[in-house]
Coordinates of C-alpha atoms in Angstrom, one line a residue:
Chain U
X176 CA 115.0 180.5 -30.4
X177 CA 116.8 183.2 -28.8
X178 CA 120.1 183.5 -27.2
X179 CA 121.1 186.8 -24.6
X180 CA 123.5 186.6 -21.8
X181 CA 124.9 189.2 -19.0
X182 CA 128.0 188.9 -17.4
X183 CA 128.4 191.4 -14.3
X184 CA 131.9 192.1 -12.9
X185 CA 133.8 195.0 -10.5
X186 CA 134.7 196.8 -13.7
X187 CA 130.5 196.9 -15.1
X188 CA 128.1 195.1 -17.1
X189 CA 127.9 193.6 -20.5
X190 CA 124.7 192.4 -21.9
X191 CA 123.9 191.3 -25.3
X192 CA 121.3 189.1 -27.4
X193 CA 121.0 187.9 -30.9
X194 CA 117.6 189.0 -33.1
X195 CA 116.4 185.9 -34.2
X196 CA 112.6 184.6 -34.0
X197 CA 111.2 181.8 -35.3
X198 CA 107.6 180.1 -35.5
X199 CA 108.4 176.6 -36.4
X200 CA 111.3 176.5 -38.6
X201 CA 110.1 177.7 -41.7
X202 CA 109.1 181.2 -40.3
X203 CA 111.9 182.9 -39.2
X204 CA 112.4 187.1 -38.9
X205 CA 114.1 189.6 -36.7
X206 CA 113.6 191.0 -33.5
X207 CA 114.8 193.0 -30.9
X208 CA 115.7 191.5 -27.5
X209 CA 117.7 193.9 -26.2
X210 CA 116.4 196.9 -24.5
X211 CA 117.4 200.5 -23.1
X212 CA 115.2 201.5 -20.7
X213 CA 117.7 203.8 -18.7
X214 CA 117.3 207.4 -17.5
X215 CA 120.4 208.9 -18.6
X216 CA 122.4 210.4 -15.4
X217 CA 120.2 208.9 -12.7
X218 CA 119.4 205.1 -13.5
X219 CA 120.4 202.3 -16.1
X220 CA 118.4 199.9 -17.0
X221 CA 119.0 197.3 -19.7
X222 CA 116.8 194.6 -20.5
X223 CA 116.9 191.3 -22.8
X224 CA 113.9 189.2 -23.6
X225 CA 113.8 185.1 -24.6
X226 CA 110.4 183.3 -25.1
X227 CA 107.0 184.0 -26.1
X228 CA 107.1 186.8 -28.5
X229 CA 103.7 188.5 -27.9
X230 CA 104.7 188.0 -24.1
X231 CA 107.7 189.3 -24.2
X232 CA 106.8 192.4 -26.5
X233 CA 103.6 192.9 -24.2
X234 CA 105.8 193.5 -21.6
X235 CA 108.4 196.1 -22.7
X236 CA 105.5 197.8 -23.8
X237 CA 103.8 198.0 -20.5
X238 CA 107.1 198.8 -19.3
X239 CA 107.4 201.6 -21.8
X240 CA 104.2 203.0 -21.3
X241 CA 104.2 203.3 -17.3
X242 CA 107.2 205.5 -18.3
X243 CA 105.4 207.6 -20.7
X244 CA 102.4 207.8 -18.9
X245 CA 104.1 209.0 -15.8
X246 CA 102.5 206.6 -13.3
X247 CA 103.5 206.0 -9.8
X248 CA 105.2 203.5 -9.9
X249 CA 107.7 202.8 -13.2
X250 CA 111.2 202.0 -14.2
X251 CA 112.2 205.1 -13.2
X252 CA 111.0 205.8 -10.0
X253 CA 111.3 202.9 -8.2
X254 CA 113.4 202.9 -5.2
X255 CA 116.3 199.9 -6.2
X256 CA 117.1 197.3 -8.8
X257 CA 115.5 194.6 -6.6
X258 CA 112.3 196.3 -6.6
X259 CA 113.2 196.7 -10.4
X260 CA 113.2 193.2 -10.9
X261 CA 110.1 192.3 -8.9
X262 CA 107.8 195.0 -11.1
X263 CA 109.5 193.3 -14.4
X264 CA 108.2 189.7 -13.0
X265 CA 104.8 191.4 -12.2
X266 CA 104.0 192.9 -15.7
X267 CA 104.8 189.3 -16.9
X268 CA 102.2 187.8 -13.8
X269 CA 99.9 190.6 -15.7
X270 CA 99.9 189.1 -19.4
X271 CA 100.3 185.5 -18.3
X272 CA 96.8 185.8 -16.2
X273 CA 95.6 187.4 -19.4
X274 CA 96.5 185.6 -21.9
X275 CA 98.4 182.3 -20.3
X276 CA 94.7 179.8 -21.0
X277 CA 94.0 180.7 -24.5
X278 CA 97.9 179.8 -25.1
X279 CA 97.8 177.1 -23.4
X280 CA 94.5 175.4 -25.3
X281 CA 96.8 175.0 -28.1
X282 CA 99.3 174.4 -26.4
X283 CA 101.5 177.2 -27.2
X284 CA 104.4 177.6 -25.2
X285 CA 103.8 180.9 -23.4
X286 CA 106.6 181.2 -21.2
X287 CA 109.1 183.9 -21.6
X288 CA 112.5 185.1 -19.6
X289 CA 114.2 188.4 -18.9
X290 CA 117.5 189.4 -17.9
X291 CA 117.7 193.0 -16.1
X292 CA 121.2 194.9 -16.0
X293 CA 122.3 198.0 -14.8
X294 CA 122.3 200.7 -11.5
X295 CA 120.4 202.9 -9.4
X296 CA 122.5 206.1 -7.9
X297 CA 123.4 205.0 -4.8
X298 CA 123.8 201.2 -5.3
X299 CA 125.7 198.8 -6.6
X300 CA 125.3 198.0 -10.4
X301 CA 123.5 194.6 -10.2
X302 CA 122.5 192.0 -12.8
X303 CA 119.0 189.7 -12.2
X304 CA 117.5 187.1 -14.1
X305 CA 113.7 187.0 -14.2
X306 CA 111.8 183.4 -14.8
X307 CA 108.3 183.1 -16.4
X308 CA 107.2 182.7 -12.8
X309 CA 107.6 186.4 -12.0
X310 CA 110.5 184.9 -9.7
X311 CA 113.9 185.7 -9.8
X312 CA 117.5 185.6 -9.3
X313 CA 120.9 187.3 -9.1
X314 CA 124.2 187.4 -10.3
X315 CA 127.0 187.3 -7.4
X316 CA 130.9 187.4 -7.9
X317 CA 131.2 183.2 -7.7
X318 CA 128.9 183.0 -11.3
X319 CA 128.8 186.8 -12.6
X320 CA 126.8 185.9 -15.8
X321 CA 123.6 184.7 -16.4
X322 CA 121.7 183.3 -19.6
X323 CA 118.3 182.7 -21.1
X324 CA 117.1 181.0 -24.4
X325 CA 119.5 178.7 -25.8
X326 CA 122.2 178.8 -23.3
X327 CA 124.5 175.5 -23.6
X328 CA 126.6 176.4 -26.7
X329 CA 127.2 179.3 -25.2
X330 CA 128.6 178.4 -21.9
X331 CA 131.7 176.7 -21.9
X332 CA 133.2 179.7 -22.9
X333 CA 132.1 181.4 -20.7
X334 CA 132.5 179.2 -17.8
X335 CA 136.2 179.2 -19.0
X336 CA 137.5 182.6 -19.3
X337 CA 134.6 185.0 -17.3
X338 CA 135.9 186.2 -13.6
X339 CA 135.0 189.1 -11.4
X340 CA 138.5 190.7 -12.8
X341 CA 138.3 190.4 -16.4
X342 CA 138.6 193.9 -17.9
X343 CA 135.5 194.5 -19.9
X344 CA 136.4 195.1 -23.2
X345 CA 137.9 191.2 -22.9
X346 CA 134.2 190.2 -21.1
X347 CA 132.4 192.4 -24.1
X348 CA 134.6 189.9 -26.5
X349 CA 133.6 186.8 -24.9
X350 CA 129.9 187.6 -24.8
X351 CA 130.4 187.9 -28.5
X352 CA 132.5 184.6 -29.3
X353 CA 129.3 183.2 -26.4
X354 CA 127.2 184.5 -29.3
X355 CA 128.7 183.7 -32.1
X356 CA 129.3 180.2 -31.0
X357 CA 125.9 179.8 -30.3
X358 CA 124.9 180.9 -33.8
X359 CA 127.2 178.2 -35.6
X360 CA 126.1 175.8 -33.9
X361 CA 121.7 176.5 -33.6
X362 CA 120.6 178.5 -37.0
X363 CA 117.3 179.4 -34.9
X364 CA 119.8 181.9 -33.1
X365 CA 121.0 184.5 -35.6
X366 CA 122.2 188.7 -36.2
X367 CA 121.9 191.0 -36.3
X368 CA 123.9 190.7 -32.1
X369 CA 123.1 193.3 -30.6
X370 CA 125.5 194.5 -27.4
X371 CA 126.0 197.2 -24.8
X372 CA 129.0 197.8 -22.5
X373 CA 128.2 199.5 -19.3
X374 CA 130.8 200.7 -17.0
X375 CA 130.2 201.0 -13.0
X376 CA 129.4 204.3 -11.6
X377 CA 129.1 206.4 -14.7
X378 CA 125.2 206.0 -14.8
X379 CA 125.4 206.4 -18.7
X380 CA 125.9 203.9 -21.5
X381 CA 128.6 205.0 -23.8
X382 CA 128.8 201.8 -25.9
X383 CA 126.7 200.1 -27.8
X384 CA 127.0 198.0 -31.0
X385 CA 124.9 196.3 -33.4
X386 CA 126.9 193.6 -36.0
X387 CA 124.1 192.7 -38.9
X388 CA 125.0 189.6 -41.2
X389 CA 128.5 190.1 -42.6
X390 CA 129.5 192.9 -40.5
X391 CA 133.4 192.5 -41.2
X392 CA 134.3 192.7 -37.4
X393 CA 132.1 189.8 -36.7
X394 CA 134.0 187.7 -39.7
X395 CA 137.4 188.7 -38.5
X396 CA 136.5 188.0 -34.6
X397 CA 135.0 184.5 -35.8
X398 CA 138.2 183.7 -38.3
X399 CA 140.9 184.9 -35.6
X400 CA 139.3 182.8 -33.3
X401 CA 138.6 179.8 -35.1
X402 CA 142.8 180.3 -35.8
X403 CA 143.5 180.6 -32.1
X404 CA 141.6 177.4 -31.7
X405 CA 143.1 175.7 -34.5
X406 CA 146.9 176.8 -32.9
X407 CA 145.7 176.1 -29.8
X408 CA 145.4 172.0 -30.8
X409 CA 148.3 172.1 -32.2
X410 CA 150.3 173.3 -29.6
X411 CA 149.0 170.5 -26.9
X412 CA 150.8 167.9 -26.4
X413 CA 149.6 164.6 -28.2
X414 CA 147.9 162.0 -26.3
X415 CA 150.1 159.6 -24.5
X416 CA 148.3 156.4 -26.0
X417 CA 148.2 153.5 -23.6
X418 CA 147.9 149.8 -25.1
X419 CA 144.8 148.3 -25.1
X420 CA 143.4 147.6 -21.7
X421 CA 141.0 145.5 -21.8
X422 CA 139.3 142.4 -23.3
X423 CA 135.9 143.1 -24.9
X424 CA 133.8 140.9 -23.3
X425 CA 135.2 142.6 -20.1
X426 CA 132.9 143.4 -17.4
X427 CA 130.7 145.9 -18.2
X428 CA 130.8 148.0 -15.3
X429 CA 134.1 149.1 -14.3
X430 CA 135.0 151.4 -10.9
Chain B
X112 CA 123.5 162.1 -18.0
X113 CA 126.2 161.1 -20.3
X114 CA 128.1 162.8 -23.3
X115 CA 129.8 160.6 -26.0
X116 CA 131.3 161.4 -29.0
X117 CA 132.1 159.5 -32.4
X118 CA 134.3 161.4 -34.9
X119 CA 135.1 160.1 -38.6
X120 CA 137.3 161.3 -41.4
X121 CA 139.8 160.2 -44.1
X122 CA 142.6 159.0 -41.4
X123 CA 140.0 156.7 -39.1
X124 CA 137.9 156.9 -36.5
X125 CA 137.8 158.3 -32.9
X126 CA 135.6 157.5 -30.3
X127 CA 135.1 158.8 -26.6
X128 CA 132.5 158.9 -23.6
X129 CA 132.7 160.4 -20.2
X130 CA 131.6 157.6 -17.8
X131 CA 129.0 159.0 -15.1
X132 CA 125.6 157.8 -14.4
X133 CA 123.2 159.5 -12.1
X134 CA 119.5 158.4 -11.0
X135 CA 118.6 161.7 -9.9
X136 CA 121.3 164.1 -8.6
X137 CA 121.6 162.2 -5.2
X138 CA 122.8 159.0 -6.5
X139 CA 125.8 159.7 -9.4
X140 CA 128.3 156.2 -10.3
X141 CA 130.8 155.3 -13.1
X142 CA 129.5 153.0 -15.4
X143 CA 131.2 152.1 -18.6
X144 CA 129.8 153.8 -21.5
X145 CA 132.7 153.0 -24.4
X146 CA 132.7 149.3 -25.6
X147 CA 135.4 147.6 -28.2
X148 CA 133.3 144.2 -29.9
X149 CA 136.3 144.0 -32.2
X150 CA 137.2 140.7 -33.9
X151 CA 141.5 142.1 -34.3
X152 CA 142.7 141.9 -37.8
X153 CA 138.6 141.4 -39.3
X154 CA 136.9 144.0 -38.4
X155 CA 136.7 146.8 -35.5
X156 CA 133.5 147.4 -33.8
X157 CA 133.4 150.0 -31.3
X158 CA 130.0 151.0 -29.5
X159 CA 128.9 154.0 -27.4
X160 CA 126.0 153.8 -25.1
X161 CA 123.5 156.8 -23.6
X162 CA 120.4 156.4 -22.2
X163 CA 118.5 154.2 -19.9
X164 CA 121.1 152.2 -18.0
X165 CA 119.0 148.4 -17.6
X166 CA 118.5 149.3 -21.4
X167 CA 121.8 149.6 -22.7
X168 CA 123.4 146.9 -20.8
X169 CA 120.9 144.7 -21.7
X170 CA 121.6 145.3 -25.1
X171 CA 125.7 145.3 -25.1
X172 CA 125.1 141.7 -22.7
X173 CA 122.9 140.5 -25.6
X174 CA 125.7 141.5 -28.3
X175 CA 128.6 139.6 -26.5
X176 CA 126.1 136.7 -25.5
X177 CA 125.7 136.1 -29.3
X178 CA 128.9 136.2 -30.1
X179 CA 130.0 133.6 -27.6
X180 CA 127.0 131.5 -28.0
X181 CA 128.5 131.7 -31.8
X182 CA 124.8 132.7 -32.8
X183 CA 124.7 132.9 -36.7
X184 CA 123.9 136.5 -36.5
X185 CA 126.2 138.4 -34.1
X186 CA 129.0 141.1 -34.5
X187 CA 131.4 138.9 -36.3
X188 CA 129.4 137.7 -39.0
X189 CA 127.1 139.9 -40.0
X190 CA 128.4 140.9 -43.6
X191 CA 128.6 144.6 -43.1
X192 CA 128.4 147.7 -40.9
X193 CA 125.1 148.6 -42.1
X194 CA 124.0 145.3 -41.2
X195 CA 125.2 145.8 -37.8
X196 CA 123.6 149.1 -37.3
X197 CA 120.3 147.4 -37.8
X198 CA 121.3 144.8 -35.2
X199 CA 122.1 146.9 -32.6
X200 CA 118.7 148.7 -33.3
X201 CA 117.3 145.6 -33.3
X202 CA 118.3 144.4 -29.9
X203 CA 117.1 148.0 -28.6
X204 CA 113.5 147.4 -29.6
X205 CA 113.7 143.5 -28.4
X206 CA 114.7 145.1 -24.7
X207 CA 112.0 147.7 -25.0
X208 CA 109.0 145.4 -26.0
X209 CA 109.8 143.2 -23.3
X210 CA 110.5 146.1 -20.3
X211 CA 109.0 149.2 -22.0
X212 CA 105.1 149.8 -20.7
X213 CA 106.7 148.9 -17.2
X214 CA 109.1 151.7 -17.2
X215 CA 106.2 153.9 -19.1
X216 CA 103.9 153.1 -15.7
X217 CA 106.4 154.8 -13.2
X218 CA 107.3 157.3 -16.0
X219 CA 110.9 155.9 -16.3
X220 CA 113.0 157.3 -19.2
X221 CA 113.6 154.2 -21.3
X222 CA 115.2 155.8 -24.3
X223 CA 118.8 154.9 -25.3
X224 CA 121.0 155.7 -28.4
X225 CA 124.2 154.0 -29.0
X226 CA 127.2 155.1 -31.4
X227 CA 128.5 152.7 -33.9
X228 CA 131.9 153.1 -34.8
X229 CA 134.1 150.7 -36.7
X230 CA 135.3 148.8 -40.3
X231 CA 134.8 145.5 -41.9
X232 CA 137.5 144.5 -44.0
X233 CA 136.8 144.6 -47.3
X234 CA 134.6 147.8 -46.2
X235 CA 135.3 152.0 -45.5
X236 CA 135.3 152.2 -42.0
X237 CA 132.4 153.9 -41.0
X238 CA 130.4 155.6 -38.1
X239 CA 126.3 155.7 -36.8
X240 CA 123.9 157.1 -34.6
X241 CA 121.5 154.5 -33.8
X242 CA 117.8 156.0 -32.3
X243 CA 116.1 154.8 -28.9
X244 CA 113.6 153.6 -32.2
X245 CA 116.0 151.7 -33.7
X246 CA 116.2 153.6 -36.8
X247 CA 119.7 154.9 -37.7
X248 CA 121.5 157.5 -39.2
X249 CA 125.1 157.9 -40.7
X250 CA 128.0 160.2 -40.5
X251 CA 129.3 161.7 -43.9
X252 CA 132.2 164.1 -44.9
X253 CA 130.2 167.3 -44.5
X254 CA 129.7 166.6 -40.7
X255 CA 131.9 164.2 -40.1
X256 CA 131.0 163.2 -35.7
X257 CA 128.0 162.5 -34.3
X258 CA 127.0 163.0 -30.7
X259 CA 124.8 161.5 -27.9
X260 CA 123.7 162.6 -24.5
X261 CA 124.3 166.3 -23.5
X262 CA 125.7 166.8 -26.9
X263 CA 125.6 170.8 -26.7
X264 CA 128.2 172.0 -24.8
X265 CA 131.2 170.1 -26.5
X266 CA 129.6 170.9 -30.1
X267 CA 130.7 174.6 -30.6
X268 CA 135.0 173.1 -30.4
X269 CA 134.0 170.3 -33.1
X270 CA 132.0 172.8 -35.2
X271 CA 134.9 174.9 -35.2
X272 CA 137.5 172.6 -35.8
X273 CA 136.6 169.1 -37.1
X274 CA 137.2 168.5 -40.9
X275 CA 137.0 165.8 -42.9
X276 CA 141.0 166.2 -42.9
X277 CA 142.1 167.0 -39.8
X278 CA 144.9 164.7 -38.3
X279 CA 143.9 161.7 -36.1
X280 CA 146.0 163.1 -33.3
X281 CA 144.1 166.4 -33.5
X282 CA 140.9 165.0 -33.6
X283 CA 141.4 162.7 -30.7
X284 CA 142.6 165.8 -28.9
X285 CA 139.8 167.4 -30.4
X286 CA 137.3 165.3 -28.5
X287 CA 139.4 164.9 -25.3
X288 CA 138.6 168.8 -25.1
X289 CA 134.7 168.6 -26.4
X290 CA 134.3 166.1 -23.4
X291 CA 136.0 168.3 -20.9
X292 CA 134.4 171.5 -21.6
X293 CA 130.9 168.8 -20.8
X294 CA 132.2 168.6 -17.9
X295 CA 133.2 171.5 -16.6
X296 CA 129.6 172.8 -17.4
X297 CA 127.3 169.6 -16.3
X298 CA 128.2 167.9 -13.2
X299 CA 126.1 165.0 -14.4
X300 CA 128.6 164.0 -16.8
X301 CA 132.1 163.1 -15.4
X302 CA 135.3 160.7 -15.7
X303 CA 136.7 158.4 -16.2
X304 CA 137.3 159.7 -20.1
X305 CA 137.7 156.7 -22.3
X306 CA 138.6 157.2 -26.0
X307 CA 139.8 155.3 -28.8
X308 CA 141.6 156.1 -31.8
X309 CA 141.2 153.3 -35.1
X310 CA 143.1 154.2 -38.1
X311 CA 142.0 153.6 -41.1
X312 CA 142.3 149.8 -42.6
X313 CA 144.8 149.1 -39.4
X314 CA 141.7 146.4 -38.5
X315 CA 142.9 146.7 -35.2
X316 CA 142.8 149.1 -32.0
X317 CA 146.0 150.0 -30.9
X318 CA 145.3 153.5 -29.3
X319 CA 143.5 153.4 -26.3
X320 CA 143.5 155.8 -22.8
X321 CA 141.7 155.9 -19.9
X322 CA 141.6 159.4 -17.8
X323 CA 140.9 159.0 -14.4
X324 CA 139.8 162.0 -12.2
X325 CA 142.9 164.4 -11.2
X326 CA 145.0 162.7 -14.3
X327 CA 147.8 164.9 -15.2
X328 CA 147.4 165.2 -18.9
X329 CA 143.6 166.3 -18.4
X330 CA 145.0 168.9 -15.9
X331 CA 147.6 170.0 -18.4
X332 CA 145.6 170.4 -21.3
X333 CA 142.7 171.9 -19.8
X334 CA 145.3 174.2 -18.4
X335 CA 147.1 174.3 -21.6
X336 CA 143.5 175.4 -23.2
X337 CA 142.1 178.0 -21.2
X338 CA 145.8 179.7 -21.4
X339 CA 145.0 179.3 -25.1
X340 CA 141.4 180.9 -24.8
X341 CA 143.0 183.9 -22.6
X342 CA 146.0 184.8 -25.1
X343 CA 143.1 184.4 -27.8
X344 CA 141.2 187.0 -26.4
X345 CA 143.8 189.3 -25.5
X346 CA 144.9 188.7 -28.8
X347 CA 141.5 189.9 -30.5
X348 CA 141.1 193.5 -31.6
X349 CA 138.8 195.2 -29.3
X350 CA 135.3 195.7 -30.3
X351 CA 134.6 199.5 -32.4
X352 CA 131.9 200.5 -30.3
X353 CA 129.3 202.7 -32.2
X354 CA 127.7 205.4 -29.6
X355 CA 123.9 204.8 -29.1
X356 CA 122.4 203.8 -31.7
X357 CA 118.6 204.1 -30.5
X358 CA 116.6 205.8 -28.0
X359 CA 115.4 203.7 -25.3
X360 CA 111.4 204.3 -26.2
X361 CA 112.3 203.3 -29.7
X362 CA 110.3 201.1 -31.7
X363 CA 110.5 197.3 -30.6
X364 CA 110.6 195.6 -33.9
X365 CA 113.8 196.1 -36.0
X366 CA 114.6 195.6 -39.5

């Protein structure tokens, strides 16, 4: 499984993923999902992957490669992040009508998801999510994140704490404790996270961090939360217990 | 959809379930999901319902129609909770062989899983998960709650915080928070709350509450809570960024 998630706000963009693929349970190894793609200066563009492996990879390769090889149209010439998104979905359309049928004969789930961060000089920075369709959507200010893979553990936090106003080195620490939550609770999502900061207008990334098993941050973000939480109970005010209210062989539907 | 929540440890038990039932998303109602089949001062026998609705009523109207019909096996005499795990599984598979290839024609859902919370004197109280099979599993000390439904949003609080020690009024807490944080990220599953708190050998209930929509304790601690989450956060060091670690044409796979 695979967990990434972008949260967009006035102040930038924070996207981050964990590493961890597995075939079945009892294959399980590490992979990138997160991916640079930006052209220092002019253009960022960051990328997270969740689904089919060979899909996924096949993709940021292709993406790579129109780079490399200069054609027309690639992620660094075209016009806006919208058009962005759409040639993302189509490189996906491209593998999927190659290889979607000899997948799906086993029935191998061949379906894969992308999330796309970052800005073009001269827009707004803007955050999309991608569906194995080729088909996507965008973040605005009313939800300003977005996740793929294995998003519920993930979430309450942060459908909790995340606004438009958050300062981003607090949204960059929720995406982590999003992560790391997610991790505790699903061992098919796993570190090494990786994560990348992106502030508006400055058309560079500047930080970046990768937290591998153990990584002594990661276990002193996870035990001072785990203490907030723990404090947290214990400051709330105990239940105010009412008496029993009803017989058991009571109705069974009530209003 | 539904979310419900059973929760054992040395002090008793806890028990909870939101109460909203949808056909679809155009057609949501309340429908008791929480049940007490205790027999005071004998034994306490709480019971948690998710699934198919016409299922699981059938099932809890069988249980108290047994009991008043004074049946020789029902609730009250059946000589211990393992015995009245298999019972309740039991009068799951005796609804679905009479209703189950009709609901399979229209491709009905007619799965249902039921907690099983409770003690027989003379017994440890203890807590199960019974399958839409009828097959059942058990909660011990090393993960001491078991969930039904949409279990995944409201797992990452327990995983965090639930021990095999943790005070009864913390747990109870506890859940009242796993339930909310359901709810605040699935529409499908909504109030009433109902929860009940057994203490150990006590053989009877004497803590229960019912939290309606707009209740002013669920407003206070889920305002209490996200306060919490905040000052946690601002709280946290700030992340050590490294500076990029990678160029953006980099190899896809990592170590």
């Amino acid at each position: 499984m695979t967990y990434c998630l972008g949260i967009i706000n006035r102040f930038g963009i924070v996207m981050a993923a964990d590493s961890r693929t597995n075939a079945g349970v009892d294959y399980i190894s590490a992979y990138k999902k997160l991916f640079d793609l930006s052209l220092p200066g002019e253009r960022v563009i960051i990328i997270c992957a969740s689904g089919n492996l060979s899909v996924t990879q096949g993709v940021i390769t292709r993406l790579n490669r129109d780079i490399q090889n200069q054609q027309e149209t690639n992620l660094h010439t075209l016009p806006n992040m919208f058009d962005v998104a759409r040639y993302i979905g189509e490189k996906g359309r491209e593998i999927q009508s190659i290889d979607r049928s000899w997948l799906e004969k086993d029935r191998i789930d061949h379906s894969c998801n992308f999330l796309l961060g970052g800005q073009i000089k001269g827009e707004e920075p803007q955050l999309f999510l991608i569906y194995p369709q080729g088909n996507f959507i965008q973040a605005t200010k009313e939800t300003p994140f977005l996740q793929i893979g294995e998003t519920k553990y993930g979430k309450p936090i942060l459908d909790r704490t995340i606004t438009y106003d958050t300062p981003l080195n607090d949204v960059a620490k929720c995406a982590l404790l999003s992560i790391d939550s997610t991790m505790k609770s699903n061992i098919s999502v796993g570190p090494p996270i990786n994560i990348i900061m992106y502030e508006t207008d400055s058309l560079v990334i500047r930080n970046t961090l990768q937290l591998r098993l153990g990584d002594p941050y990661l276990a002193k973000i996870r035990k001072l939360w785990e203490d907030s939480v723990r404090q947290a109970f214990e400051s709330m005010p105990n239940i105010e217990w009412q008496y029993k209210l009803e017989d058991s062989t009571d109705d069974i539907l009530i209003d």
